[in-house]
Amino acid sequence: MDRRVVITGIGVITPIGSNKEEFWQNLVTGRSGITTVTGFDASAYSCRIAGEIPDFEPTRYIEKREARKMDRFTQFAVAAALMAWQDAGLDKNEIDRDAAGVIVGSGIGGIKTIEEQHRILLEKGPRRVSPFLVPALIANMAAGYISIMLQLRGPNLTVVTACASSNHAIGDAFRVIQRGDAEIIVAGGTEAAVSDIAFAGFCSARALSQRNDEPARASRPFDRERDGFVMGEGSGIVILESLDHALKRGAQIYAELIGYGMSGDAYHVTAPDPDGTGACLSMQRALDDAGIKPGAVDYINAHGTSTEYNDRIETLAIKKTFGEHAGELVVSSTKSMIGHLLGAAGAVELIATLLCMEHQTVHPTINYEYPDPDCDLDYVPNQARARQINVALNNSFGFGGTNATLAVKRYLDK
Amino acid sequence: MNVEEKVKAIVSEQLEVAVDSLTIETTFEEIDADSLDIVELVMALEEEFDLEISDQEIEEIKTIGDIVSFIESKV
């Protein structure tokens, strides 16, 4: 029988809080972290708003000399990982570090470094391009640095599946521990793509909201007036641990990870399958993997991007998966407050889900004003709601038609 | 600032080492500079002193003094 896996530590760097207390406080009170872009001059862009972390100070977590060799996406991940490690009460001198690994996803990797060094290449020529360009930009460097800092010699991987990256990373980490290939995995995702070229590409793809005059109201998942997603940056990292290992050291347990589902849409590079088949399969497989019936699910943390397509099709997929129970469970979108953290979205939203579970309160979907007849579930509009949550799902879907769903269950000493 | 002071200032900034702790005998090994750090350092020196340092010359750099005498021989 597969070994059981629990979550024993969390760390977040998000537009509405870079520690779990502040993050939860802002989630439950429905505060938006979306503002006018400050990371670069966005005045010529059709979208000029984002969920940034303007006060992020890498040297709070990392020595300055190391920090300057890292892209921002790696700095976020290292900061969140150290936070999660501490939250889990782990001491690297008291564990078998050969049995502890790192699996961290990123949708895009070090795009800011590419931009910056490409400018130097054009202006000053190849002899001035930094020797740290390649180690800074490659997407697996977040996992690499975390392993170096914590001295972890277990599996070290990176998942790059666009906006599903960190759900896949956590799901894959779940499998690694289930199989017995590690006792602990530092897992999650990170993204820092609020940069001129990435932004330009998403603008050209017509993916981003243009509600530039009202940043805090721009990310409005499931609302009829939604007009695209708002990009966010940050990182979410969880500590996954075999249940035996966690119990042996008396660790706190946020929840048990009980199921992982994956699928491909096999349909289009950016648009989801209009029938919702891929999303439905992903949720169905997570339920099957967990060995639970649809009726057991109390809450779904939706992918809920605030794009016309996603929100309508995800709603359809939930209805297909859950039948009548779709009207009984509740759904909310963390992106309504922090925007879309791309490769970090799944992990940050799983952490939001764990905090909802801990507080037995569902955080709201903010900016929900105008009902859309195609989006007719209970999205917990605008106000948090006390609610018993024993089992929750967390959806993430990515460009390329890649889908991942995680199922978590409240851990009650058995 | 003379060449030695300028070199020390650049090394200090690039490698986050206190400038007072650097002497002409300080080796790059002592201050934990790996080969990539040295390449980056050489780029900054090339900019500052407007000269070129070849890969072969880089390999011979072991101490701050090596850089100073190398630069003094070129300018």
XYZ file of C-alpha atoms in Angstrom:
489
model
C 0.000 0.000 0.000
C 1.173 3.534 -0.800
C 2.548 5.511 2.087
C 0.456 8.407 3.413
C 1.681 11.971 2.854
C 0.952 15.053 4.953
C 1.702 18.763 4.748
C 3.673 20.029 7.717
C 4.937 23.471 6.738
C 3.973 26.391 4.518
C 5.744 29.487 3.209
C 4.362 32.268 1.016
C 5.563 35.338 -0.779
C 2.436 36.963 -2.251
C 1.062 40.385 -3.209
C -1.091 40.331 -0.050
C 1.361 38.973 2.459
C 4.720 37.319 2.843
C 3.953 35.283 5.952
C 1.021 32.994 6.615
C -0.688 35.197 9.224
C -0.747 38.318 7.068
C -1.699 36.281 3.991
C -4.650 34.706 5.791
C -5.806 37.990 7.313
C -5.944 39.596 3.882
C -7.557 36.552 2.264
C -10.336 36.348 4.811
C -11.049 40.081 4.677
C -10.994 40.097 0.883
C -8.186 42.544 0.255
C -6.857 43.023 -3.263
C -3.104 43.161 -3.891
C -3.449 44.476 -7.445
C -1.980 47.894 -8.232
C -0.470 49.854 -11.105
C 2.736 48.157 -12.322
C 5.908 49.472 -10.684
C 8.422 46.828 -11.826
C 8.920 48.433 -15.241
C 7.481 51.285 -17.297
C 4.151 49.885 -18.499
C 2.739 53.138 -19.866
C 2.701 51.864 -23.470
C 1.024 48.557 -22.577
C -2.654 47.684 -22.924
C -2.475 46.197 -19.402
C -0.741 48.314 -16.766
C -1.708 46.517 -13.569
C -0.318 43.543 -11.657
C 0.017 41.886 -8.276
C 3.604 42.725 -7.346
C 5.723 42.485 -4.211
C 7.336 45.921 -4.246
C 8.853 45.665 -0.768
C 10.472 42.248 -1.273
C 13.950 42.397 0.253
C 15.928 39.255 -0.683
C 18.675 39.960 1.836
C 16.192 39.303 4.649
C 16.513 35.653 3.647
C 19.678 35.283 1.578
C 23.205 36.662 1.812
C 23.610 39.618 -0.520
C 26.451 38.025 -2.450
C 24.324 34.979 -3.293
C 21.125 36.954 -3.807
C 22.620 39.032 -6.596
C 23.409 35.909 -8.604
C 19.795 34.761 -8.458
C 16.902 35.788 -10.617
C 13.927 37.179 -8.706
C 11.951 33.937 -9.219
C 14.672 32.028 -7.343
C 14.872 34.632 -4.582
C 11.110 34.273 -4.005
C 11.352 30.475 -3.887
C 14.308 30.402 -1.502
C 12.545 32.870 0.810
C 9.308 30.841 0.799
C 11.203 27.559 1.248
C 13.137 28.812 4.275
C 9.845 30.057 5.739
C 8.144 26.684 5.150
C 11.123 24.783 6.548
C 11.013 26.848 9.711
C 7.223 26.574 9.921
C 7.575 22.781 9.785
C 10.019 22.911 12.686
C 12.657 21.062 10.692
C 16.332 21.150 11.559
C 18.687 20.016 8.811
C 21.009 18.503 11.408
C 18.294 16.280 12.819
C 16.996 14.640 9.652
C 18.358 12.265 7.037
C 19.168 14.861 4.398
C 19.680 12.162 1.755
C 15.973 11.350 2.093
C 14.814 14.960 1.690
C 14.387 16.519 -1.741
C 13.083 19.552 -3.573
C 10.511 19.776 -6.378
C 9.657 23.333 -7.382
C 7.845 24.445 -10.523
C 8.057 27.631 -12.513
C 6.105 28.481 -15.625
C 8.669 30.805 -17.147
C 11.923 30.815 -15.146
C 14.367 33.722 -15.109
C 12.896 35.947 -17.767
C 14.024 39.175 -16.091
C 17.615 37.965 -16.285
C 17.211 37.143 -19.974
C 15.870 40.638 -20.680
C 18.563 42.383 -18.694
C 21.446 40.410 -20.207
C 20.007 40.633 -23.711
C 20.081 44.408 -23.356
C 23.753 44.177 -22.353
C 24.459 41.896 -25.321
C 22.965 44.447 -27.738
C 24.571 47.467 -26.103
C 28.011 46.164 -25.122
C 28.535 42.892 -26.967
C 28.957 39.249 -25.941
C 32.025 39.820 -23.725
C 29.892 41.700 -21.221
C 27.172 39.059 -20.778
C 27.243 37.786 -17.202
C 28.707 34.349 -16.454
C 25.702 34.001 -14.155
C 23.174 34.430 -16.982
C 22.613 30.712 -17.560
C 22.544 29.603 -13.911
C 20.180 32.504 -13.146
C 17.667 31.927 -15.914
C 17.238 28.146 -15.986
C 13.940 27.156 -14.409
C 15.445 24.465 -12.167
C 17.678 26.908 -10.305
C 15.044 27.586 -7.648
C 15.083 23.891 -6.708
C 18.877 23.886 -7.035
C 19.437 26.786 -4.659
C 16.948 25.471 -2.096
C 18.818 22.149 -2.027
C 22.156 23.951 -1.666
C 20.927 26.153 1.179
C 19.248 23.339 3.110
C 21.792 20.705 2.024
C 19.151 18.283 0.798
C 20.413 15.404 -1.351
C 17.088 13.715 -2.163
C 15.373 14.034 -5.572
C 15.801 17.488 -7.094
C 13.370 18.368 -9.870
C 11.553 21.149 -11.622
C 8.212 21.011 -13.355
C 7.491 23.442 -16.172
C 3.829 23.168 -17.131
C 2.847 26.826 -17.407
C 0.125 27.757 -14.927
C -0.187 24.184 -13.676
C 3.541 23.928 -12.766
C 3.277 24.036 -9.011
C 0.246 21.768 -8.733
C 2.199 19.237 -10.782
C 5.289 19.827 -8.633
C 3.357 19.099 -5.442
C 1.577 16.145 -7.035
C 4.844 14.660 -8.244
C 6.377 15.189 -4.809
C 3.376 13.338 -3.338
C 4.149 10.372 -5.629
C 7.862 10.393 -4.751
C 7.049 10.124 -1.033
C 4.248 7.577 -1.608
C 6.725 5.353 -3.443
C 9.246 5.654 -0.649
C 11.880 7.533 -2.681
C 12.025 10.282 -0.045
C 10.647 11.117 3.410
C 10.435 14.888 2.932
C 10.000 17.036 -0.165
C 10.150 20.829 -0.236
C 7.560 21.401 -2.967
C 5.788 24.270 -4.662
C 6.246 26.921 -7.285
C 7.585 30.349 -8.015
C 7.211 33.066 -10.613
C 8.559 36.560 -11.295
C 7.330 37.472 -14.751
C 6.119 41.028 -14.220
C 8.665 42.141 -16.780
C 8.468 44.058 -20.021
C 8.824 41.203 -22.512
C 6.605 38.697 -20.681
C 3.970 41.339 -20.129
C 4.091 42.362 -23.790
C 3.571 38.761 -24.859
C 0.578 38.245 -22.565
C -0.874 41.604 -23.709
C -0.520 40.583 -27.355
C -2.193 37.257 -26.584
C -5.150 39.339 -25.267
C -4.990 37.424 -22.006
C -4.710 40.319 -19.541
C -7.398 42.561 -18.058
C -7.420 46.145 -19.290
C -9.298 47.552 -16.323
C -6.307 49.800 -15.681
C -8.234 52.537 -13.877
C -9.522 50.195 -11.184
C -6.674 47.791 -10.371
C -8.256 46.368 -7.222
C -11.428 45.505 -9.139
C -9.755 44.075 -12.240
C -9.405 40.424 -11.218
C -13.044 39.334 -11.048
C -13.335 35.590 -11.553
C -16.779 34.280 -12.515
C -18.205 37.818 -12.736
C -19.966 38.701 -15.998
C -17.785 41.795 -16.485
C -14.454 39.919 -16.265
C -12.065 40.831 -19.062
C -8.883 38.800 -18.586
C -6.477 37.818 -15.868
C -4.162 40.055 -13.892
C -0.582 38.839 -13.587
C 0.842 38.327 -10.132
C 4.252 37.301 -8.825
C 5.448 35.351 -5.806
C 6.002 31.863 -4.497
C 4.295 29.202 -2.456
C 6.225 26.334 -0.865
C 4.928 23.467 1.254
C 6.756 20.780 3.181
C 5.429 17.346 2.253
C 6.353 14.545 4.563
C 5.498 10.885 4.957
C 2.915 10.538 7.713
C 5.228 8.204 9.644
C 8.086 10.676 9.552
C 5.838 13.549 10.627
C 4.332 11.562 13.514
C 7.706 10.345 14.685
C 8.975 13.872 15.153
C 5.658 15.204 16.493
C 5.170 17.667 13.640
C 2.136 19.908 13.184
C -0.029 18.632 10.328
C -2.024 21.040 8.174
C -3.705 18.331 6.107
C -3.196 15.035 4.367
C -2.599 15.086 0.625
C -4.891 12.330 -0.583
C -5.203 12.615 -4.362
C -3.548 13.840 -7.521
C -5.139 13.990 -10.966
C -3.607 15.032 -14.277
C -4.825 15.318 -17.829
C -4.201 16.959 -21.181
C -6.841 18.876 -23.130
C -5.493 17.801 -26.536
C -7.304 20.801 -27.965
C -5.540 24.199 -28.368
C -2.360 26.015 -27.292
C -4.077 28.632 -25.136
C -7.853 28.061 -25.144
C -9.356 25.365 -22.918
C -11.430 22.593 -24.462
C -14.948 24.112 -24.633
C -16.494 20.887 -23.321
C -14.312 21.018 -20.220
C -13.299 17.403 -20.755
C -9.652 17.894 -19.757
C -10.508 19.767 -16.560
C -13.192 17.216 -15.730
C -10.766 14.300 -16.182
C -8.227 16.019 -13.952
C -10.729 16.424 -11.101
C -12.177 12.945 -11.643
C -8.723 11.361 -11.477
C -7.878 13.234 -8.281
C -11.071 11.876 -6.698
C -10.337 8.341 -7.931
C -6.755 8.553 -6.713
C -8.011 9.649 -3.293
C -10.631 6.890 -3.306
C -13.439 9.312 -2.491
C -16.870 10.022 -3.971
C -17.665 13.454 -5.459
C -20.102 14.050 -2.595
C -17.208 14.106 -0.107
C -15.794 17.369 -1.472
C -16.716 20.482 0.516
C -14.655 23.141 -1.231
C -12.865 23.726 -4.527
C -10.170 26.343 -4.829
C -10.769 27.034 -8.516
C -8.248 27.908 -11.172
C -10.691 30.865 -11.603
C -8.509 33.186 -13.664
C -11.019 35.931 -14.538
C -10.774 35.126 -18.238
C -13.944 34.680 -20.249
C -13.059 31.102 -21.217
C -11.555 29.637 -18.101
C -14.280 30.606 -15.686
C -17.121 29.442 -17.899
C -15.452 26.152 -18.833
C -14.165 25.394 -15.337
C -17.731 25.880 -14.066
C -18.987 23.456 -16.703
C -16.277 20.941 -15.782
C -17.174 21.141 -12.086
C -20.820 20.497 -12.930
C -19.875 17.521 -15.109
C -17.644 16.068 -12.418
C -19.920 16.606 -9.448
C -23.430 16.439 -10.886
C -25.983 17.603 -8.301
C -23.308 17.986 -5.655
C -21.864 20.926 -7.675
C -24.682 23.008 -6.220
C -23.822 22.010 -2.662
C -20.075 22.452 -2.554
C -18.533 25.924 -2.562
C -15.940 27.339 -4.918
C -13.687 30.367 -4.589
C -10.821 31.962 -6.457
C -7.725 33.217 -4.657
C -6.780 34.998 -7.907
C -9.541 37.541 -7.277
C -7.167 39.031 -4.679
C -3.611 38.241 -5.784
C -3.978 37.849 -9.557
C -2.549 34.930 -11.464
C 0.844 33.793 -10.177
C 1.309 31.477 -13.184
C 3.745 28.740 -12.131
C 3.325 29.675 -8.459
C -0.478 29.789 -8.594
C -1.238 26.183 -7.659
C 1.052 26.148 -4.626
C -0.056 29.525 -3.276
C -3.687 28.513 -3.771
C -3.116 25.168 -2.070
C -1.749 27.117 0.893
C -4.853 29.354 0.802
C -6.924 26.153 0.850
C -4.987 24.781 3.838
C -5.546 28.027 5.740
C -9.281 27.893 4.910
C -9.280 24.353 6.281
C -7.377 25.353 9.404
C -9.828 28.180 10.108
C -12.880 26.242 8.811
C -13.695 29.361 6.825
C -13.804 29.769 3.049
C -12.127 32.889 1.758
C -14.257 34.898 -0.674
C -14.073 35.498 -4.400
C -13.885 39.285 -4.424
C -15.183 41.661 -7.123
C -18.169 39.453 -7.753
C -20.895 41.896 -8.774
C -22.751 40.774 -11.905
C -23.916 37.166 -12.195
C -22.997 35.396 -15.417
C -25.618 32.814 -16.440
C -22.784 30.490 -17.512
C -21.113 30.713 -14.099
C -23.815 29.581 -11.713
C -22.078 27.933 -8.757
C -21.657 29.262 -5.230
C -18.424 31.255 -5.528
C -18.571 32.665 -1.971
C -18.971 36.206 -3.311
C -17.183 39.043 -1.525
C -17.555 37.789 2.058
C -15.722 34.948 3.764
C -17.988 32.204 5.081
C -17.689 29.844 8.020
C -17.938 26.358 6.590
C -16.894 22.886 7.530
C -14.162 21.764 5.162
C -13.014 18.174 5.446
C -12.028 17.592 1.855
C -10.959 20.201 -0.704
C -9.722 20.211 -4.291
C -7.285 22.656 -5.841
C -7.340 23.121 -9.626
C -4.646 24.500 -11.920
C -4.769 24.525 -15.700
C -2.027 25.696 -18.045
C -1.326 26.803 -21.599
C -0.679 23.817 -23.782
C -3.803 22.239 -22.313
C -2.242 20.786 -19.165
C -4.358 20.200 -16.071
C -3.574 19.216 -12.483
C -5.832 18.765 -9.473
C -4.805 18.088 -5.881
C -7.112 16.688 -3.189
C -6.453 17.408 0.478
C -8.200 16.157 3.591
C -8.275 17.515 7.090
C -6.036 15.409 9.308
C -7.762 14.343 12.505
C -5.249 12.067 14.262
C -6.143 8.915 12.364
C 42.279 56.570 -6.278
C 45.285 54.574 -7.477
C 45.001 51.221 -9.284
C 45.230 49.197 -6.071
C 42.454 51.172 -4.396
C 40.229 50.909 -7.459
C 40.772 47.142 -7.716
C 39.989 46.678 -4.041
C 36.833 48.787 -4.378
C 35.615 46.671 -7.313
C 36.438 43.379 -5.595
C 34.696 44.594 -2.462
C 31.554 45.583 -4.338
C 31.335 42.497 -6.545
C 32.097 39.946 -3.879
C 30.523 41.659 -0.860
C 33.780 41.667 1.112
C 34.742 44.563 3.402
C 37.310 46.716 1.594
C 39.453 47.022 4.756
C 39.892 43.259 4.874
C 41.519 43.169 1.420
C 45.295 43.351 1.008
C 47.654 42.874 -1.888
C 48.197 39.285 -0.708
C 44.498 38.354 -0.421
C 43.807 35.317 -2.613
C 40.497 34.726 -4.352
C 40.347 31.318 -2.757
C 40.361 32.943 0.684
C 37.339 35.078 -0.165
C 35.467 32.119 -1.722
C 35.463 33.456 -5.270
C 34.861 30.673 -7.789
C 35.771 30.772 -11.481
C 32.480 32.445 -12.431
C 32.991 35.140 -9.795
C 36.407 35.841 -11.275
C 35.009 36.098 -14.808
C 32.443 38.611 -13.577
C 35.125 40.509 -11.734
C 37.310 40.654 -14.830
C 34.406 42.145 -16.796
C 34.095 44.933 -14.278
C 37.855 45.558 -14.371
C 37.860 45.627 -18.165
C 35.121 48.275 -18.072
C 36.858 50.333 -15.415
C 40.329 50.303 -16.937
C 39.279 49.993 -20.588
C 41.449 47.006 -21.404
C 41.083 43.346 -22.312
C 42.146 40.439 -20.161
C 42.456 37.119 -22.013
C 41.207 33.793 -20.656
C 44.807 32.661 -20.283
C 45.617 35.752 -18.251
C 42.548 35.183 -16.093
C 43.849 31.732 -15.156
C 47.014 33.275 -13.745
C 45.121 35.567 -11.384
C 45.421 34.252 -7.826
C 45.651 37.377 -5.666
C 44.567 41.004 -5.640
C 48.233 41.885 -6.231
C 48.251 39.791 -9.450
C 45.460 41.963 -10.813
C 47.080 45.202 -9.739
C 50.418 44.408 -11.344
C 48.736 43.074 -14.451
C 46.738 46.278 -14.894
C 49.739 48.479 -14.134
C 51.702 46.672 -16.840
C 48.954 47.399 -19.392
C 48.033 51.019 -18.714
